[in-house]
Coordinates of C-alpha atoms and ligand atoms in Angstrom, one line a residue:
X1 CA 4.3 5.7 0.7
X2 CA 2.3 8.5 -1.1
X3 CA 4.5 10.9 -2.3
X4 CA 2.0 13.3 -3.5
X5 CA 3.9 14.8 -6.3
X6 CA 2.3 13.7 -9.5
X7 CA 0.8 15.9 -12.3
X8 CA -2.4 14.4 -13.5
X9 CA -1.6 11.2 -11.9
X10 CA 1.7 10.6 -14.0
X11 CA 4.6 10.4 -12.3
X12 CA 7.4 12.8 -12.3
X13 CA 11.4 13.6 -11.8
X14 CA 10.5 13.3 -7.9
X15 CA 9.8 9.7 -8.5
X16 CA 12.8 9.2 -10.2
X17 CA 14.5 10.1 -7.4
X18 CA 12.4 8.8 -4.7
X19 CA 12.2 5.3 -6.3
X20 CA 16.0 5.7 -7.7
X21 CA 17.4 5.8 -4.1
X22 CA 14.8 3.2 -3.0
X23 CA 15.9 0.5 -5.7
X24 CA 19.0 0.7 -4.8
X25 CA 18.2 0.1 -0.8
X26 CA 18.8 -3.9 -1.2
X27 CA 14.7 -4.8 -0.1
X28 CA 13.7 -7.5 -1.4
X29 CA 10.8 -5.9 -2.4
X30 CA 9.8 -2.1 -2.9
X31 CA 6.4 -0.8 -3.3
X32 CA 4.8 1.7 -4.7
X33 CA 3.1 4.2 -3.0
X34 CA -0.6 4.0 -3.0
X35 CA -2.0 4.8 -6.7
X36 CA -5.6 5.2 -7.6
X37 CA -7.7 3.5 -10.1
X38 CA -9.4 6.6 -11.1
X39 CA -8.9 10.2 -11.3
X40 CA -11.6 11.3 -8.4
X41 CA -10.3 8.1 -6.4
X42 CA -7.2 10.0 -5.7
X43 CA -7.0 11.3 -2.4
X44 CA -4.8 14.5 -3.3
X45 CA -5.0 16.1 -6.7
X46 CA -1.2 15.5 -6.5
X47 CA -1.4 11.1 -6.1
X48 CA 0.1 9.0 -8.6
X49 CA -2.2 7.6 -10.4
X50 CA -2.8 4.7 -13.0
X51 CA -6.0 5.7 -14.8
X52 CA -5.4 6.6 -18.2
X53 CA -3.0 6.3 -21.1
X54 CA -0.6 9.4 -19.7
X55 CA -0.3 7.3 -16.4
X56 CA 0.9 4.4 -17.7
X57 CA 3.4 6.1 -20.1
X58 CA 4.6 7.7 -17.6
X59 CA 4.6 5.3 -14.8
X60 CA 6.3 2.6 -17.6
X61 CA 9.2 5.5 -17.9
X62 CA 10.1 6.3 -15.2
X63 CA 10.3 2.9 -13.2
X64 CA 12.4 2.0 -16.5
X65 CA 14.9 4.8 -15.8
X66 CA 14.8 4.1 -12.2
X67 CA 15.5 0.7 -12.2
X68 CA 18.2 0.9 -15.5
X69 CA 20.5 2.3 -12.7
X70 CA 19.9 -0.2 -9.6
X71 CA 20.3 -3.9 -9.3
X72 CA 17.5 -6.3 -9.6
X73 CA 14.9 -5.5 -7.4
X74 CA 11.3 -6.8 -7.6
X75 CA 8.7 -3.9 -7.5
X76 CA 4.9 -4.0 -6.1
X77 CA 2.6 -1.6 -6.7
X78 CA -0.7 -0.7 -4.5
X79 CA -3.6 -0.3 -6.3
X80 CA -5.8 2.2 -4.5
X81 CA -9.3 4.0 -4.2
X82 CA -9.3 7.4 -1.5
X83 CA -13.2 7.1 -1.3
X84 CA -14.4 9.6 1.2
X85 CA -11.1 10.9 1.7
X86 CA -10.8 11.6 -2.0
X87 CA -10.4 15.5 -2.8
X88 CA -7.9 16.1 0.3
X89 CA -5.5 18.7 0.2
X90 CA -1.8 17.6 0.7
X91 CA -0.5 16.5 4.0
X92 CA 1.5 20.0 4.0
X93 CA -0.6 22.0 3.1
X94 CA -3.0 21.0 6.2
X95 CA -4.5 17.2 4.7
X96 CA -8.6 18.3 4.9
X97 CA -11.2 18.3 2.2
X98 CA -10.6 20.5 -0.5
X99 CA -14.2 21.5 -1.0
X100 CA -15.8 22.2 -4.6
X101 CA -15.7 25.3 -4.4
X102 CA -12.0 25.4 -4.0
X103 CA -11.7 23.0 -6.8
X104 CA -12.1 19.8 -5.0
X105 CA -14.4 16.9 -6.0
X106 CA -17.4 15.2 -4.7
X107 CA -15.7 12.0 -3.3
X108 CA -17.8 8.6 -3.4
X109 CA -18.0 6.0 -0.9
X110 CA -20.5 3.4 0.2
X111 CA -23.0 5.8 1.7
X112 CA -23.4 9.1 2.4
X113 CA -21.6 9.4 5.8
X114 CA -18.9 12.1 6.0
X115 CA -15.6 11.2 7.3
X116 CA -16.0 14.2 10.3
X117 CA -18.9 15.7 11.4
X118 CA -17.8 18.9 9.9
X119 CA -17.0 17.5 6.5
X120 CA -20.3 17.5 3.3
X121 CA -21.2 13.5 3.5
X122 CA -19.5 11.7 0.2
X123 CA -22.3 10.5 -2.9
X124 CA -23.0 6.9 -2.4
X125 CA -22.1 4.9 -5.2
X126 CA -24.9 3.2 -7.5
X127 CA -24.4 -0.2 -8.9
X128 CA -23.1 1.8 -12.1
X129 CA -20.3 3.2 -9.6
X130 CA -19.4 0.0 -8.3
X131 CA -19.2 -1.8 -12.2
X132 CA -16.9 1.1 -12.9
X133 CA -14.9 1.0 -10.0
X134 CA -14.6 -2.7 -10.1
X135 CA -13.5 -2.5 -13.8
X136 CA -11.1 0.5 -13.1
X137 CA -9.1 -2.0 -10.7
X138 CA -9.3 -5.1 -13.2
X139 CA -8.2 -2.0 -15.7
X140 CA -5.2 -0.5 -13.8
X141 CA -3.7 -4.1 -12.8
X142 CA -3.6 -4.9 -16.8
X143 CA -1.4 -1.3 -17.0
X144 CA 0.4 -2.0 -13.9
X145 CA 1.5 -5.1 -15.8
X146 CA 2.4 -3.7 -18.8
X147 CA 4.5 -1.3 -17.2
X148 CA 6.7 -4.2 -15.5
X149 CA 5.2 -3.6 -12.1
X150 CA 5.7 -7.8 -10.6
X151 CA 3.5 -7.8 -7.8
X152 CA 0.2 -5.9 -6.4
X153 CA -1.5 -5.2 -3.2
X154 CA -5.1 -3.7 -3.1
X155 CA -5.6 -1.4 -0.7
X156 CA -8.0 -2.1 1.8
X157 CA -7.2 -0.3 5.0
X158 CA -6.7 3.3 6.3
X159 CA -10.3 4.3 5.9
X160 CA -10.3 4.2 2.4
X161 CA -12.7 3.2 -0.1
X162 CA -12.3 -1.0 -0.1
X163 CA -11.9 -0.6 3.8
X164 CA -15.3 1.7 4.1
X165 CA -17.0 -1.0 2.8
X166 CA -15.8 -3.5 5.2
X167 CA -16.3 -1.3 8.3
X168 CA -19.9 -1.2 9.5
X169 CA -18.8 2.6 10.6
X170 CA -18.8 3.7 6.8
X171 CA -20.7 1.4 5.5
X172 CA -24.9 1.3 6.0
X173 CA -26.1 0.5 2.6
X174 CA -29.1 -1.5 2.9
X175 CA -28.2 -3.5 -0.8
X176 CA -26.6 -7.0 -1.2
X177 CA -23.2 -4.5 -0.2
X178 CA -24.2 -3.6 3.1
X179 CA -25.7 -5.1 6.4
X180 CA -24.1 -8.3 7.5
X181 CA -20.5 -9.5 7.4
X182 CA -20.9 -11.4 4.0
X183 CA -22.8 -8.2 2.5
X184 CA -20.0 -5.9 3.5
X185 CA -17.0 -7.9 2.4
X186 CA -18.9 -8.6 -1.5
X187 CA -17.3 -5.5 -2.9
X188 CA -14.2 -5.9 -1.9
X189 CA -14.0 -9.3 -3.0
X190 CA -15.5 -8.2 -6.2
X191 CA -12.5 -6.7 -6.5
X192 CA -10.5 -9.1 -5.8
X193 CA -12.0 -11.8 -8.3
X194 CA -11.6 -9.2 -11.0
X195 CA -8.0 -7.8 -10.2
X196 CA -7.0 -11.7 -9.6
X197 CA -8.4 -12.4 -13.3
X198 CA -6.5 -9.6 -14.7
X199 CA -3.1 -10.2 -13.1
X200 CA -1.0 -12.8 -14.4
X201 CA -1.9 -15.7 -11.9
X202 CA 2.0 -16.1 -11.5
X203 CA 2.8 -13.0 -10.1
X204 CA 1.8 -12.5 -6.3
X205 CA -1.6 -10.5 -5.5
X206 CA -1.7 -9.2 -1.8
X207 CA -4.0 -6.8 0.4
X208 CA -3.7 -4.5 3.1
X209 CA -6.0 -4.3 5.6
X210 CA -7.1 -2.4 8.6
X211 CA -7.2 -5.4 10.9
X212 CA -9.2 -3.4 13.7
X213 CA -10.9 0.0 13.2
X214 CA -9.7 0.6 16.9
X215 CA -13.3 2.2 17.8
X216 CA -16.3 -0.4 19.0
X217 CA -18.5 -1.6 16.7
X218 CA -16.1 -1.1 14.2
X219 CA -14.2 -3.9 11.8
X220 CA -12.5 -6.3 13.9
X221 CA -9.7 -8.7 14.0
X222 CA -11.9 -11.7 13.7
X223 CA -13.5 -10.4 11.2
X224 CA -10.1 -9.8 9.3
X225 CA -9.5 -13.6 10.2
X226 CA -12.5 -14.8 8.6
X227 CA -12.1 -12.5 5.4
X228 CA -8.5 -13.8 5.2
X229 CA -9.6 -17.2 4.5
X230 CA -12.0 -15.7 2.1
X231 CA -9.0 -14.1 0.3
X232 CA -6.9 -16.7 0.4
X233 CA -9.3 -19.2 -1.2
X234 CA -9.7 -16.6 -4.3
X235 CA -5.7 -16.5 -5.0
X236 CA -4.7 -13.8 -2.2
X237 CA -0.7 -14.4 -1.8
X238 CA -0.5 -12.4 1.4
X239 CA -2.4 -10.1 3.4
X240 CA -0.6 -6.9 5.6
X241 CA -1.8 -6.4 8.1
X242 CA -2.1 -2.6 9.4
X243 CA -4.9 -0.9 11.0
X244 CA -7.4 2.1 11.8
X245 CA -7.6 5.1 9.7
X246 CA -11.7 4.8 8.7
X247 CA -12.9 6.7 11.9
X248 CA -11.4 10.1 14.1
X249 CA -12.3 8.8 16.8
X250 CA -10.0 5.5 17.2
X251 CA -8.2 5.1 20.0
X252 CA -4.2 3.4 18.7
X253 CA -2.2 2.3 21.5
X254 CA 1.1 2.5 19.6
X255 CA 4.3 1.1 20.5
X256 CA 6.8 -0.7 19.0
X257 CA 5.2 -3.4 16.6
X258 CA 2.0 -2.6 17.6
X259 CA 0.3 -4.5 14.6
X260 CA 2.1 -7.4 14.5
X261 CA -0.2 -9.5 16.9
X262 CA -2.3 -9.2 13.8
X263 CA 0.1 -10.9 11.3
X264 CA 0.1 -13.3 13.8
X265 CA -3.1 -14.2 14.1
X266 CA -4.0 -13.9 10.7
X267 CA -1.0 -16.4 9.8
X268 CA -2.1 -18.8 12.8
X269 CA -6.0 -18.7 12.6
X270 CA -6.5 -18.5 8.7
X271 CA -3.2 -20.0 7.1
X272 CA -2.4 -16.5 4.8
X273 CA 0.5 -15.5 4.6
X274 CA 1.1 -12.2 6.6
X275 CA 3.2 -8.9 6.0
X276 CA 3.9 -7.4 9.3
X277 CA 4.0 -3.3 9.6
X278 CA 4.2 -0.8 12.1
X279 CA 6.6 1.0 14.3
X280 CA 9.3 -2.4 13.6
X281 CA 12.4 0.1 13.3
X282 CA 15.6 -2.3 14.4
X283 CA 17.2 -5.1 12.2
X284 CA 16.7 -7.6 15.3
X285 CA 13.2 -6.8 15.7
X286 CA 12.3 -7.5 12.0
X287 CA 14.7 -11.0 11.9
X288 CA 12.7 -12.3 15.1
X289 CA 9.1 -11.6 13.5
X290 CA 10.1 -13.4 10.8
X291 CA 11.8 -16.8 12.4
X292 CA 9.4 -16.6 15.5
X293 CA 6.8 -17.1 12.7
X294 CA 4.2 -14.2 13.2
X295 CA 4.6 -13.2 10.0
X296 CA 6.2 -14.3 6.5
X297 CA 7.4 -10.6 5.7
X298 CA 7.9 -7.4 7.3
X299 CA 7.0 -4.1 5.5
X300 CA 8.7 -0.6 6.6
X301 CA 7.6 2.8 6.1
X302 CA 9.2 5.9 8.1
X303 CA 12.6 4.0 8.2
X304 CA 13.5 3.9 5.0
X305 CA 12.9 7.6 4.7
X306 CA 15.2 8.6 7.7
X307 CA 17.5 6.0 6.3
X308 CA 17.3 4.9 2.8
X309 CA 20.5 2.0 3.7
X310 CA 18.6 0.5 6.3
X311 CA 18.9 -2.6 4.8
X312 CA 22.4 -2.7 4.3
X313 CA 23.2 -1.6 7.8
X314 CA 20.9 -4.1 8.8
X315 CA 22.6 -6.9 6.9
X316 CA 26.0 -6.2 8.4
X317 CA 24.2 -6.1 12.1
X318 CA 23.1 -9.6 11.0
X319 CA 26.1 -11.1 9.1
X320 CA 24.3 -11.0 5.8
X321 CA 24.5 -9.5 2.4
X322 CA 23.4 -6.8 -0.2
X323 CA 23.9 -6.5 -3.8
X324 CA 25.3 -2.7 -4.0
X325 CA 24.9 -1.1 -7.3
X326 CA 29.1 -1.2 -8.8
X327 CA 29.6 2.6 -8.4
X328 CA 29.1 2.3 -4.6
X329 CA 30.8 -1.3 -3.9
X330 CA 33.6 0.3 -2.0
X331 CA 31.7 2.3 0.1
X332 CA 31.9 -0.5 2.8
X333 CA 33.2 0.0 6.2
X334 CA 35.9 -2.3 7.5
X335 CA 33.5 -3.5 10.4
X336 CA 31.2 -4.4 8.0
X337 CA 33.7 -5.2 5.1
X338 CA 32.1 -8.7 4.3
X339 CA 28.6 -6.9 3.6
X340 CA 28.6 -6.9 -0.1
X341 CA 29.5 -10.4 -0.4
X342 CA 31.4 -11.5 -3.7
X343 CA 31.6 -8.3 -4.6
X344 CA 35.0 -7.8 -6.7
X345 CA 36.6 -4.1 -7.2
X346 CA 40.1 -3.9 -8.9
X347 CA 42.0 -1.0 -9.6
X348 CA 45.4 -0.6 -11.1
Ligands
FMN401 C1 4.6 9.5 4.1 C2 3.8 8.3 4.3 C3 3.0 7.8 3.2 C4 2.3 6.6 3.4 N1 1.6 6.1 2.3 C5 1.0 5.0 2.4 C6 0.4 4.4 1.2 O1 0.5 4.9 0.1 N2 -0.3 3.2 1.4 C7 -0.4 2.6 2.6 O2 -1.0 1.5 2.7 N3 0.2 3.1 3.7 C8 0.9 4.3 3.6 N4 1.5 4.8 4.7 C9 1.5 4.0 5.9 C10 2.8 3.1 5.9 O3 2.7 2.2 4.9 C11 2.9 2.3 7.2 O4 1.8 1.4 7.3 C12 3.0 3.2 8.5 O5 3.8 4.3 8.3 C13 3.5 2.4 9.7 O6 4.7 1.8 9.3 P1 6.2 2.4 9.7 O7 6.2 2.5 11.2 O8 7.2 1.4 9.2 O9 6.3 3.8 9.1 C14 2.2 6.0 4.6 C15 3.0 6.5 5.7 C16 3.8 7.6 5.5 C17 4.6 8.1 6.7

């Protein structure tokens, strides 16, 4: 989850904290927020990025501090490009287009069609944009690496750059990028190819896509079926499967687990493996997506804000266990005393 608290990109004491209290939560898997490529592929001036040398130091720090103090917990990071909803201000401070002469940016995208009517349109990239942007993925999965990260997930959902070209509601290029279904889906699976060639092929690559734009004529889940198999023939290890965000005029019907009749279809039609997401808030609900087979993993947002244990509660609901970091092993309560397992504390 974007934290929107870096300085330059680099990360700060915030993420200490932030990711300190999340290694510790007993996931089997925490990501990292979503982090751009580049510096105008940000979507705040305060995102973490992974663009330059001072990113990377800094990302390679802190997650070593972080995770010095919590047990063993594999880390993903998203790899990310804002696109038109580049040069945003932050969520509190009212989320809209910081415009240039407020200090903003010109953000890029695959044509010039403004996120809202009232916004400037974006610049539409050139093929020079594209080679850059490409090579700014392939470039930032070699750092994410290097900085211990063990698994990514490109980002292409929630309007952003990868999912504008996808959507035929962003995307109206007239080149070998735009047009038909096969057009729209080459960048993004540029991409892919060169992020897949750059990351160790034995540690997982995923990606997150908006599986419906939720407005007609927009990307839909068929097509997400059909670029599914695409991905999963180039090396994809899972796709998560989210929606909307490219268009202010979708229509969501939320509800509890509203997305996860797309894991399920995804898993069924195309034989990826899925990441479920969206409004799945109870232990039971995320144990029966999971053996009902709609999807190999569940991701949670919100939760693990409101409550950064949910795991471990969710373990003693279930009759399972956590590995707690030493300092906290006697924190259990006696109606869930079995929780931490082997867990041995001894005083005298
Ligand atoms: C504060 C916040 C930051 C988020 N940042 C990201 C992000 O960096 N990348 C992403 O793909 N989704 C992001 N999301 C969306 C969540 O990953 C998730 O898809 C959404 O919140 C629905 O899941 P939930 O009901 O478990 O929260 C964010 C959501 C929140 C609330």
């Amino acid at each position: 989850m974007c934290q929107y608290s870096a300085v330059d990109g680099c990360a700060t004491d915030w993420h200490l904290v932030h990711w300190g209290q999340l290694l510790m939560s007993g996931a089997g898997l925490f990501t990292i927020e979503a982090t751009a490529v580049t510096a105008d592929g940000r979507i705040t001036p305060a995102c973490l990025g992974i663009y330059d040398d001072a990113c990377e130091t800094a990302l390679t720090r802190t997650l070593e501090r972080a995770r010095r103090q919590s047990p063993p917990i594999a880390v993903a990071m998203q790899l990310a490009h804002a696109g038109r909803k580049g040069s945003s201000h932050v969520p509190w401070e009212g989320g809209q287009l910081i415009r240039i002469d407020e200090g903003g940016w010109t953000p890029v995208a695959p044509s010039a069609i403004a996120h809202a009517p009232h916004e400037p349109p974006p610049a539409a990239l050139d093929a020079l944009g594209l080679a850059t942007i490409r090579d700014a993925f392939a470039e930032s999965a070699r750092r994410a690496r290097r900085a211990g990260i063990d698994a990514l997930e490109l980002h292409m959902a929630h309007g952003y750059l990868l999912h504008e070209f996808l959507s035929p509601i962003s995307n109206c290029r007239t080149d070998a990028y735009g047009g038909s279904f096969d057009k729209r889906i080459a960048f993004p699976l540029e991409v892919f190819d060169a992020v897949r060639a750059a990351w160790p092929a034995a540690h997982p690559l995923g990606v997150r896509l908006s599986c419906t734009d939720w407005v007609d004529g927009g990307f839909t889940l068929d097509d997400s079926i059909e670029f599914a198999r695409r991905l999963v023939a180039r090396g994809c290890d899972w796709i998560d499967a989210s929606s909307g965000g490219v268009s202010p005029a979708q229509k969501i019907p939320l509800g509890p687990g509203y997305q996860v009749r797309f894991a399920r279809a995804i898993r069924r039609e195309s034989g990826a493996r899925t990441m479920a997401v969206g409004l799945i808030n109870t232990s039971e609900q995320a144990q029966a997506i999971v053996a009902s087979g709609d999807a190999d993993l569940v991701a949670m947002a919100r939760a693990f804000l409101w409550d950064p244990r949910w795991v471990w509660h969710a373990a003693a609901a279930l009759g399972a266990t956590v590995v707690p970091p030493p300092q906290y092993s006697r924190s259990a309560p006696r109606d869930a005393a079995g929780v931490f397992g082997a867990a041995q504390v001894g005083q005298r």
